[in-house]
mmCIF file of C-alpha atoms in Angstrom:
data_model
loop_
_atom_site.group_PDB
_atom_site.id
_atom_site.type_symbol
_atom_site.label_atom_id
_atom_site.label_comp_id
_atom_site.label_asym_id
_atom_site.label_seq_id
_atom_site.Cartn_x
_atom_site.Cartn_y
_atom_site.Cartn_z
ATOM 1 C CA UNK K 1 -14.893 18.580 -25.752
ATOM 2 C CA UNK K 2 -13.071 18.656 -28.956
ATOM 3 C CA UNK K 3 -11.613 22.417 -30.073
ATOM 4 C CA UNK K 4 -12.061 23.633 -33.039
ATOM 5 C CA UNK K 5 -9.569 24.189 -35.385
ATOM 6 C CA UNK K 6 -7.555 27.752 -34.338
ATOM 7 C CA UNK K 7 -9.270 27.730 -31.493
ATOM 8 C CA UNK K 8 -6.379 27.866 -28.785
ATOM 9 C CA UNK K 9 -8.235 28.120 -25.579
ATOM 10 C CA UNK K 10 -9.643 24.852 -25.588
ATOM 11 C CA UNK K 11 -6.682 23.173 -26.849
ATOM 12 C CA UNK K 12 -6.631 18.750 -25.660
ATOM 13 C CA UNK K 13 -2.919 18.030 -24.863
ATOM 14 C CA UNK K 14 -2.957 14.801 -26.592
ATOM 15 C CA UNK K 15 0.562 13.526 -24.355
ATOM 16 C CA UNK K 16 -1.338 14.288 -21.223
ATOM 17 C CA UNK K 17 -4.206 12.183 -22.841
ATOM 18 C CA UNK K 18 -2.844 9.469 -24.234
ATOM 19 C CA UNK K 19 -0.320 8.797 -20.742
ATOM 20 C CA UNK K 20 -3.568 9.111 -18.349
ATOM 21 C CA UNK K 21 -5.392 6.756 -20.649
ATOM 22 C CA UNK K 22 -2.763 4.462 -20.891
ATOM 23 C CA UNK K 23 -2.109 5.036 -16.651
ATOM 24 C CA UNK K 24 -5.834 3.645 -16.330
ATOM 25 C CA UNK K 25 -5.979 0.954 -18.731
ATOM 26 C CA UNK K 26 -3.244 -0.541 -17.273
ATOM 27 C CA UNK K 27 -4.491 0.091 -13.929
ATOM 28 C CA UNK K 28 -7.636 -1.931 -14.621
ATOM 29 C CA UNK K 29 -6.134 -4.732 -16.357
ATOM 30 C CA UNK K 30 -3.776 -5.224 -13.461
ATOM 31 C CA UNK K 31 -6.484 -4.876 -11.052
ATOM 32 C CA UNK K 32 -8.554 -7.268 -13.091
ATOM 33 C CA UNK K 33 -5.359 -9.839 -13.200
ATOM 34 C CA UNK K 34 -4.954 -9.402 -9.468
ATOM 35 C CA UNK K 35 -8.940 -10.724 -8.908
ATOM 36 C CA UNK K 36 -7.702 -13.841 -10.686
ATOM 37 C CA UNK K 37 -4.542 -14.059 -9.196
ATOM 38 C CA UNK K 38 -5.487 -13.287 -5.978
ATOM 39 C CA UNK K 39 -2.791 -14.066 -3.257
ATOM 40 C CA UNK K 40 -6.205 -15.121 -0.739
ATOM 41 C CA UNK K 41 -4.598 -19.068 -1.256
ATOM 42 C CA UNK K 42 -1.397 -18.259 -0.794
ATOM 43 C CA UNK K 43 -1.158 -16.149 2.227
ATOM 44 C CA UNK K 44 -4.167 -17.260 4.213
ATOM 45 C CA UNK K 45 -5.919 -13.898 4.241
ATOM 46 C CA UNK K 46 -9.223 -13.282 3.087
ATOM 47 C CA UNK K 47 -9.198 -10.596 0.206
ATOM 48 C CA UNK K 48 -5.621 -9.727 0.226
ATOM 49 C CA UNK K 49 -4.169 -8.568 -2.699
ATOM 50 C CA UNK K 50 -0.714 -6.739 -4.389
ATOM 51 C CA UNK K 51 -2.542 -3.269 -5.299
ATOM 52 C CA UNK K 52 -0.492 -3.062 -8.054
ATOM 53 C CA UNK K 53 -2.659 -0.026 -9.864
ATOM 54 C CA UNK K 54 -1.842 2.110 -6.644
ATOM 55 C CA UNK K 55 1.670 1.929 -7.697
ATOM 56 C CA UNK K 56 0.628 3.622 -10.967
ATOM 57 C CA UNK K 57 -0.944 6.627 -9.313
ATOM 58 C CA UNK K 58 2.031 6.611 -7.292
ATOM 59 C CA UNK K 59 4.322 6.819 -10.316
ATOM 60 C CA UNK K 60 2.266 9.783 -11.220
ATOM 61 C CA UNK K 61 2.597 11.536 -7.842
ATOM 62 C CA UNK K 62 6.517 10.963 -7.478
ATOM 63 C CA UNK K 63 6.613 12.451 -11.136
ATOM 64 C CA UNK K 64 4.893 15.724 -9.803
ATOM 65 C CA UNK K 65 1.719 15.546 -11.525
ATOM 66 C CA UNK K 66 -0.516 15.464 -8.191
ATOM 67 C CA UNK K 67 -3.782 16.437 -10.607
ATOM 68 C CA UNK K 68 -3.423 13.636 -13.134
ATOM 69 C CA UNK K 69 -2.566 11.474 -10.069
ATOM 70 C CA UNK K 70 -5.938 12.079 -8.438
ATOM 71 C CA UNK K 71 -7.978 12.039 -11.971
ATOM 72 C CA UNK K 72 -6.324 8.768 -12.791
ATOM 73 C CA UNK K 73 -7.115 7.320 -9.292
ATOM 74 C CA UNK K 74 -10.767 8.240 -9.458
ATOM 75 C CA UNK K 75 -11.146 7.095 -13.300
ATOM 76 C CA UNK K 76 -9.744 3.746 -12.464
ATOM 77 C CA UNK K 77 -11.976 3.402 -9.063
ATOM 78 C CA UNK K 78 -14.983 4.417 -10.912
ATOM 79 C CA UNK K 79 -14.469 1.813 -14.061
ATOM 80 C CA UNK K 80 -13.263 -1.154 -12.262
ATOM 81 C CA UNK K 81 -16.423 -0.860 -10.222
ATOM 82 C CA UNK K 82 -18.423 -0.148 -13.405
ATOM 83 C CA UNK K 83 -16.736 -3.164 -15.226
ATOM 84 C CA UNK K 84 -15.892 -5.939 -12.280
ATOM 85 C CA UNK K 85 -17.540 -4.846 -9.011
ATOM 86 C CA UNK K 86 -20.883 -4.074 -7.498
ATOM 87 C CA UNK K 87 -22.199 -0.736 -5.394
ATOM 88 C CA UNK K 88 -20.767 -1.985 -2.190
ATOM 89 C CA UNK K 89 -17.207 -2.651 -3.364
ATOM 90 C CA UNK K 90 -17.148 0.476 -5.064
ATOM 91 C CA UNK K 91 -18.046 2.118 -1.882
ATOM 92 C CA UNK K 92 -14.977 0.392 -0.280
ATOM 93 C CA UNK K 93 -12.701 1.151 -3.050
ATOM 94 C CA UNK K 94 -13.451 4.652 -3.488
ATOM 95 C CA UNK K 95 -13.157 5.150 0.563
ATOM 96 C CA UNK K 96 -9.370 3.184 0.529
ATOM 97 C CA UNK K 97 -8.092 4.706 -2.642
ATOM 98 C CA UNK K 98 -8.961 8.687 -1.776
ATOM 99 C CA UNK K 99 -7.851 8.278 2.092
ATOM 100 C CA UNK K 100 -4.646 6.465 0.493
ATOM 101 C CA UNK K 101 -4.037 8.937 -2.456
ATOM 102 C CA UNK K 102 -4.399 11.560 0.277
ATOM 103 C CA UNK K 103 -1.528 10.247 2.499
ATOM 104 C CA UNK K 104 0.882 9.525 -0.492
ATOM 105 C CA UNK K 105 -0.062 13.166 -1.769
ATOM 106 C CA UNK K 106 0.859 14.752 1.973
ATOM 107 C CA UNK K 107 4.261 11.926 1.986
ATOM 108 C CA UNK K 108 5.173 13.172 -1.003
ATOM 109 C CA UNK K 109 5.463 16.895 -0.159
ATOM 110 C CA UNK K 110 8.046 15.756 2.221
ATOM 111 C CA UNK K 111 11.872 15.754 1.052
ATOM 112 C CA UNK K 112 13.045 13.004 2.886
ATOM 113 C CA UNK K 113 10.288 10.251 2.433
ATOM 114 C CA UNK K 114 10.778 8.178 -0.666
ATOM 115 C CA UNK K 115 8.233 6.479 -3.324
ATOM 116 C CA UNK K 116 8.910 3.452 -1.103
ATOM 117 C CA UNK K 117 7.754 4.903 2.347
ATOM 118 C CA UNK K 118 5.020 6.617 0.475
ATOM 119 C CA UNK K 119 3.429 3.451 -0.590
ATOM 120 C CA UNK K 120 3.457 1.489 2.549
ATOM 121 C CA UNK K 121 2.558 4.404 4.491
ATOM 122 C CA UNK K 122 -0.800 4.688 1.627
ATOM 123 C CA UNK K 123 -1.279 0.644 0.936
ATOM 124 C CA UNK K 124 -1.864 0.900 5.208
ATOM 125 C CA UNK K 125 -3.908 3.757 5.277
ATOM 126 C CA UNK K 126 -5.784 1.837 2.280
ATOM 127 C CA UNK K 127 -6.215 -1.455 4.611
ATOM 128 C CA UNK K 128 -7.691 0.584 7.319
ATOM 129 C CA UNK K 129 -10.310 2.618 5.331
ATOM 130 C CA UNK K 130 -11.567 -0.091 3.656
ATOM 131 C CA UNK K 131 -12.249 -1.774 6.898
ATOM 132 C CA UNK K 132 -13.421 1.846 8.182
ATOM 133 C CA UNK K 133 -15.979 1.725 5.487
ATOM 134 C CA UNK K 134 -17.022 -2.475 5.660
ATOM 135 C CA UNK K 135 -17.994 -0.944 9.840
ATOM 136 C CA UNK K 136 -20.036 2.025 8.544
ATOM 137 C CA UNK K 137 -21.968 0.141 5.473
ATOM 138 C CA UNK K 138 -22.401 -3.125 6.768
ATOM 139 C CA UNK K 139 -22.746 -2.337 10.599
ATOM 140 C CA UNK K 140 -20.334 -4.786 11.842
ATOM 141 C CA UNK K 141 -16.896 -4.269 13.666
ATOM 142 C CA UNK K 142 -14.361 -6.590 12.306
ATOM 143 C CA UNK K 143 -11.335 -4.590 14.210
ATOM 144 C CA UNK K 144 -10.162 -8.097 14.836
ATOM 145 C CA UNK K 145 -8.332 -7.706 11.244
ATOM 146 C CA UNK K 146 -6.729 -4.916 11.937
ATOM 147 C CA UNK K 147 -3.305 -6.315 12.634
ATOM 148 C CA UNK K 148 -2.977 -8.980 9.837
ATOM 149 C CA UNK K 149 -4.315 -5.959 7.619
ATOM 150 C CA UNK K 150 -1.228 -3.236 8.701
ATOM 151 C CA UNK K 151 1.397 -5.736 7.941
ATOM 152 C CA UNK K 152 -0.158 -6.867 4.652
ATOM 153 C CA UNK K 153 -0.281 -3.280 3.706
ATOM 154 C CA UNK K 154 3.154 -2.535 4.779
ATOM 155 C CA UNK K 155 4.901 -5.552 3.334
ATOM 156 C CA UNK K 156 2.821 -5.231 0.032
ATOM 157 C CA UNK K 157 3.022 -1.528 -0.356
ATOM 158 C CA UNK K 158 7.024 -1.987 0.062
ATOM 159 C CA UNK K 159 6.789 -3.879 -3.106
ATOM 160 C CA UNK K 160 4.663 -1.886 -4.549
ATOM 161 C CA UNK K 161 7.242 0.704 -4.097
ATOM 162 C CA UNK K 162 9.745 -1.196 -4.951
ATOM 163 C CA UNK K 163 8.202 -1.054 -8.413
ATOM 164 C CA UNK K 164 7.206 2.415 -8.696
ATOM 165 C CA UNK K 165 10.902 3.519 -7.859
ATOM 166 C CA UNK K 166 12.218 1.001 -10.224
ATOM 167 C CA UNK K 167 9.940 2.255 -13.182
ATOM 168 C CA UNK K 168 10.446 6.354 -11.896
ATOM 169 C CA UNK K 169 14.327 5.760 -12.489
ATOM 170 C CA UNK K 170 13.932 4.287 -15.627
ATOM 171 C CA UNK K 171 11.596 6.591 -17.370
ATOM 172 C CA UNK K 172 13.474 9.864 -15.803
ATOM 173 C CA UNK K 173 15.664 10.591 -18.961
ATOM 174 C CA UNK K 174 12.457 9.802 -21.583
ATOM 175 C CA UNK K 175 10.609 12.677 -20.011
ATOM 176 C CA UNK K 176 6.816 10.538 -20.153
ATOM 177 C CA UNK K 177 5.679 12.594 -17.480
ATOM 178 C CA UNK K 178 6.632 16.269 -19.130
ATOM 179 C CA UNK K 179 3.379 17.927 -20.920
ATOM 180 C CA UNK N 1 15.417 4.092 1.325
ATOM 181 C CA UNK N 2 15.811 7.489 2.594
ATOM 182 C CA UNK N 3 15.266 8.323 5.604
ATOM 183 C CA UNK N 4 11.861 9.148 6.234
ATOM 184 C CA UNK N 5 10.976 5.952 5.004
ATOM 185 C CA UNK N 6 12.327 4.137 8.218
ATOM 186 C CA UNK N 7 9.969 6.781 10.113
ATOM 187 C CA UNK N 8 7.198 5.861 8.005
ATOM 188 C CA UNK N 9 7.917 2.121 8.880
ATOM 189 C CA UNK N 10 8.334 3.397 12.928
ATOM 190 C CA UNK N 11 5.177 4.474 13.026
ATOM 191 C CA UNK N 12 3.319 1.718 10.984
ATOM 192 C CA UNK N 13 5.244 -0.924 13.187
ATOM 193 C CA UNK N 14 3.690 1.360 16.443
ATOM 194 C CA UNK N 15 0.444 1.186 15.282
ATOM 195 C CA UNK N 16 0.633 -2.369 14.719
ATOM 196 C CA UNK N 17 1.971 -2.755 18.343
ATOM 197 C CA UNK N 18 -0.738 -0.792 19.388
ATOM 198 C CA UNK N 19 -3.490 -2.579 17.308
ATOM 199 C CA UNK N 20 -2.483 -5.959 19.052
ATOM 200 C CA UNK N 21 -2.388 -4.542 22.480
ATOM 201 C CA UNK N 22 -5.329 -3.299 22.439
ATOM 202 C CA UNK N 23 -7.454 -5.917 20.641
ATOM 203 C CA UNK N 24 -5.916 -8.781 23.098
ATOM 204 C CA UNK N 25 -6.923 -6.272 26.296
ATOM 205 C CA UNK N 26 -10.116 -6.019 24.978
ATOM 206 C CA UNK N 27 -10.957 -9.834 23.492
ATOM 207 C CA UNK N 28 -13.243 -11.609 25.839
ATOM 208 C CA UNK N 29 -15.069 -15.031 24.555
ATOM 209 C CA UNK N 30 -18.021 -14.464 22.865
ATOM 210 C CA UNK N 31 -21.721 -15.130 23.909
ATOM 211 C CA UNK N 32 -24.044 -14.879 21.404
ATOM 212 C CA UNK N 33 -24.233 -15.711 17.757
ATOM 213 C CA UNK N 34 -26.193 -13.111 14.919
ATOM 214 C CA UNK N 35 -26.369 -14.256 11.783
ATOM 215 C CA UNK N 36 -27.854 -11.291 9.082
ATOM 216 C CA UNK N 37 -28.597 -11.274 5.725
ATOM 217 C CA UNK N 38 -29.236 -8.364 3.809
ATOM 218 C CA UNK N 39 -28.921 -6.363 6.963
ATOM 219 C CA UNK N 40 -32.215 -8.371 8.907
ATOM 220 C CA UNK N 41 -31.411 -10.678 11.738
ATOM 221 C CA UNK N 42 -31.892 -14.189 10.938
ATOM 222 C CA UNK N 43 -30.332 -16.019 13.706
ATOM 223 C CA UNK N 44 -30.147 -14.987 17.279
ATOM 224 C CA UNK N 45 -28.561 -17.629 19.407
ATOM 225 C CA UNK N 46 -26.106 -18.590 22.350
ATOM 226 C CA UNK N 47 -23.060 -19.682 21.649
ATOM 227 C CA UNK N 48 -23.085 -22.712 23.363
ATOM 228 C CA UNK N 49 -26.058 -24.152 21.553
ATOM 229 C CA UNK N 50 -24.740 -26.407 18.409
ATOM 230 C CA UNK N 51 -26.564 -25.348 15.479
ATOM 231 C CA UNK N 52 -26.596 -25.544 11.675
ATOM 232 C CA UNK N 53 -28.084 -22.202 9.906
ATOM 233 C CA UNK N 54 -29.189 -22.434 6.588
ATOM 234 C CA UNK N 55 -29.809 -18.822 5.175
ATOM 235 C CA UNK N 56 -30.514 -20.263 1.418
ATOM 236 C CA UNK N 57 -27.506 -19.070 0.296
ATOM 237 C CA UNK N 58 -25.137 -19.738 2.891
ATOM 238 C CA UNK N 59 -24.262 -22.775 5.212
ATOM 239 C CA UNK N 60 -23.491 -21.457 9.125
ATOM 240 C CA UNK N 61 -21.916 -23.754 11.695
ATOM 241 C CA UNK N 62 -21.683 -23.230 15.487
ATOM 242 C CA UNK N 63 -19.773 -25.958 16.984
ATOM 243 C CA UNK N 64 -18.015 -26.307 20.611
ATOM 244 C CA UNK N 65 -18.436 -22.074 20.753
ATOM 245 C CA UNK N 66 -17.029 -21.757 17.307
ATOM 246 C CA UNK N 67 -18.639 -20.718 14.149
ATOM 247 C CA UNK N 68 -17.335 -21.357 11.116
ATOM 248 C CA UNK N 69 -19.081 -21.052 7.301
ATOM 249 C CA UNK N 70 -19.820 -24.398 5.944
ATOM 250 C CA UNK N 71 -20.899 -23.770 1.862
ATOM 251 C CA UNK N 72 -21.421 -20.675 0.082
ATOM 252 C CA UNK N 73 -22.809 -20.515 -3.363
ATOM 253 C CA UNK N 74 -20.872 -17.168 -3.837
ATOM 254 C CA UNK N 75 -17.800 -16.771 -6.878
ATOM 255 C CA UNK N 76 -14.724 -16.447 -4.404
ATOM 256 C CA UNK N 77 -15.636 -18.933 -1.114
ATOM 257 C CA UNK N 78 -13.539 -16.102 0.918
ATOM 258 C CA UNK N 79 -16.068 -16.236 3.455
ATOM 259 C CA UNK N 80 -15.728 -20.682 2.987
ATOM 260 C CA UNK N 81 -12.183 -20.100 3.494
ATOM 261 C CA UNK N 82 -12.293 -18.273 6.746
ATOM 262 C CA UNK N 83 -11.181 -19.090 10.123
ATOM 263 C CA UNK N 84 -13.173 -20.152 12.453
ATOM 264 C CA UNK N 85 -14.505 -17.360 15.389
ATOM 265 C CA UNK N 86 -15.115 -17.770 18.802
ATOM 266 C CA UNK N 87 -13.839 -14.171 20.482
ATOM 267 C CA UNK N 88 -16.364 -11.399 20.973
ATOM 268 C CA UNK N 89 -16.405 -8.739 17.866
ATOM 269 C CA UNK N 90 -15.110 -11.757 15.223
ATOM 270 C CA UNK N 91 -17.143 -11.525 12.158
ATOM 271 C CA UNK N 92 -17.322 -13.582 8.680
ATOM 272 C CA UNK N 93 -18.923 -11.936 5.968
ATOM 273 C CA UNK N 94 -20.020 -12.765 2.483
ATOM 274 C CA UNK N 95 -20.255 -10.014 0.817
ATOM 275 C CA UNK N 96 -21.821 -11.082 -1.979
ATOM 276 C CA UNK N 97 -24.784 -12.659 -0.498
ATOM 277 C CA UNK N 98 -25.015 -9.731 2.012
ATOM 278 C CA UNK N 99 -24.309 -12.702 5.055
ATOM 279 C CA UNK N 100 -22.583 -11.704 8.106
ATOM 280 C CA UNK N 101 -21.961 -14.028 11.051
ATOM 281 C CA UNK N 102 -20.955 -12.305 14.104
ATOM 282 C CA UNK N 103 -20.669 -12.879 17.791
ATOM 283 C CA UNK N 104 -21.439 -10.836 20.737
#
């Protein structure tokens, strides 16, 4: 909804705009890159993969904007399934990226955990959910995974953190994140 | 790192312990083998009996009380590229032929 001209109220911020926009286009290209990419060979694990794009909403909870943070997650979840993935994995998605957006959101609150904590802590909680949801919509218990799926999540979300501190630090003194 | 961040990593390395502990308490070998597609039962079997299922899409072996998926005509072969099961509760699934094999 466009305002019209000297029409305050309705007023787009174009910076908040343009930095969401550019938050999920970049979160779907790297989640697109990551399908190719996939680490499945390297690792041995069925469906494992960096979760790169997580680290993006990430950025934008660490920077204090826990509403663009959420509206970024859910845009990205919605498109990738609407451009790469089918009912069912956007079923799974949507179920590992809210429970996991949820747990960073709560981290974050907290003084003394860092971007780093907050992303293993969420890439796990992400693991589990997804499995959570494969047992309600499919009917089967693969529980057997479990394991191999907390230490993926906690080693990946490290680096995943990693990242998101790394890119925090150097975008503090260009103000991106200040509407 | 801060601090809280080795209590995050506590409590993620505790519920792996846990996970493990409980999964190996609870594994028992398996007895029967389901194979479903699309969410209808298509194979209903003993594990002990060697058998080849063929559910059109999908290639399942059960050999010496393991089960392992033979072909797929799927895009990413994740199910292909499984392990084999033989524990009660294991499960491969193609997800995009709606296939799971799982034993009970």
């Amino acid at each position: 909804m466009f305002a019209k001209q000297g029409d305050s109220r309705n007023k787009v911020n174009i910076k908040r705009l343009t930095v969401y926009a550019m938050f999920v286009a970049i979160c779907l290209i790297i989640g697109y890159l990551e399908n190719l990419l996939s680490i499945t060979v390297l690792s041995g694990v069925p469906g494992a993969k960096l979760g790169l794009s997580n680290a993006m909403v990430l950025m934008l909870v660490y920077a204090d904007d826990k509403k663009g943070a959420w509206g970024v997650n859910i845009a990205r979840i919605v498109l990738s399934a609407l451009l790469f993935g089918s009912p069912i994995s956007f079923l799974f998605s949507l179920s590992g990226g809210l429970a996991s957006l949820a747990v960073a959101h709560i981290l974050s609150r907290l003084k003394s955990v860092s971007v780093i904590g907050a992303s293993m802590a969420s890439a796990v909680t992400h693991n589990v959910f997804q499995l959570l949801a494969a047992t309600v919509f499919m009917g089967v218990s693969i529980a057997y995974y479990v394991p191999v799926l907390i230490v993926f999540g906690a080693v990946c979300g490290g680096v995943c953190g990693l990242f998101s501190q790394i890119v925090l630090n150097r975008t503090k003194s260009k103000n991106m994140f200040r509407f | 790192m801060k601090k809280g961040d080795i209590v995050v990593l506590g409590v993620i390395a505790a519920v792996f312990i846990l996970s493990i502990v409980m999964l190996t308490s609870f594994s028992k070998n398996g007895s029967r083998v389901i194979v479903k597609q699309d969410n209808k039962v298509v194979y209903d079997q003993s594990i002990t009996k060697n058998n080849t299922v063929d559910t059109g899409s999908n290639v399942v072996v059960i050999e010496n009380k393991a089960v392992y998926m033979k072909q797929s005509n799927c895009k990413n072969q994740i199910c292909v590229k499984s392990d084999k099961i033989s524990k009660k509760g294991e499960s491969i699934i193609c997800l995009p032929n709606k296939v799971i094999v799982e034993i009970k």
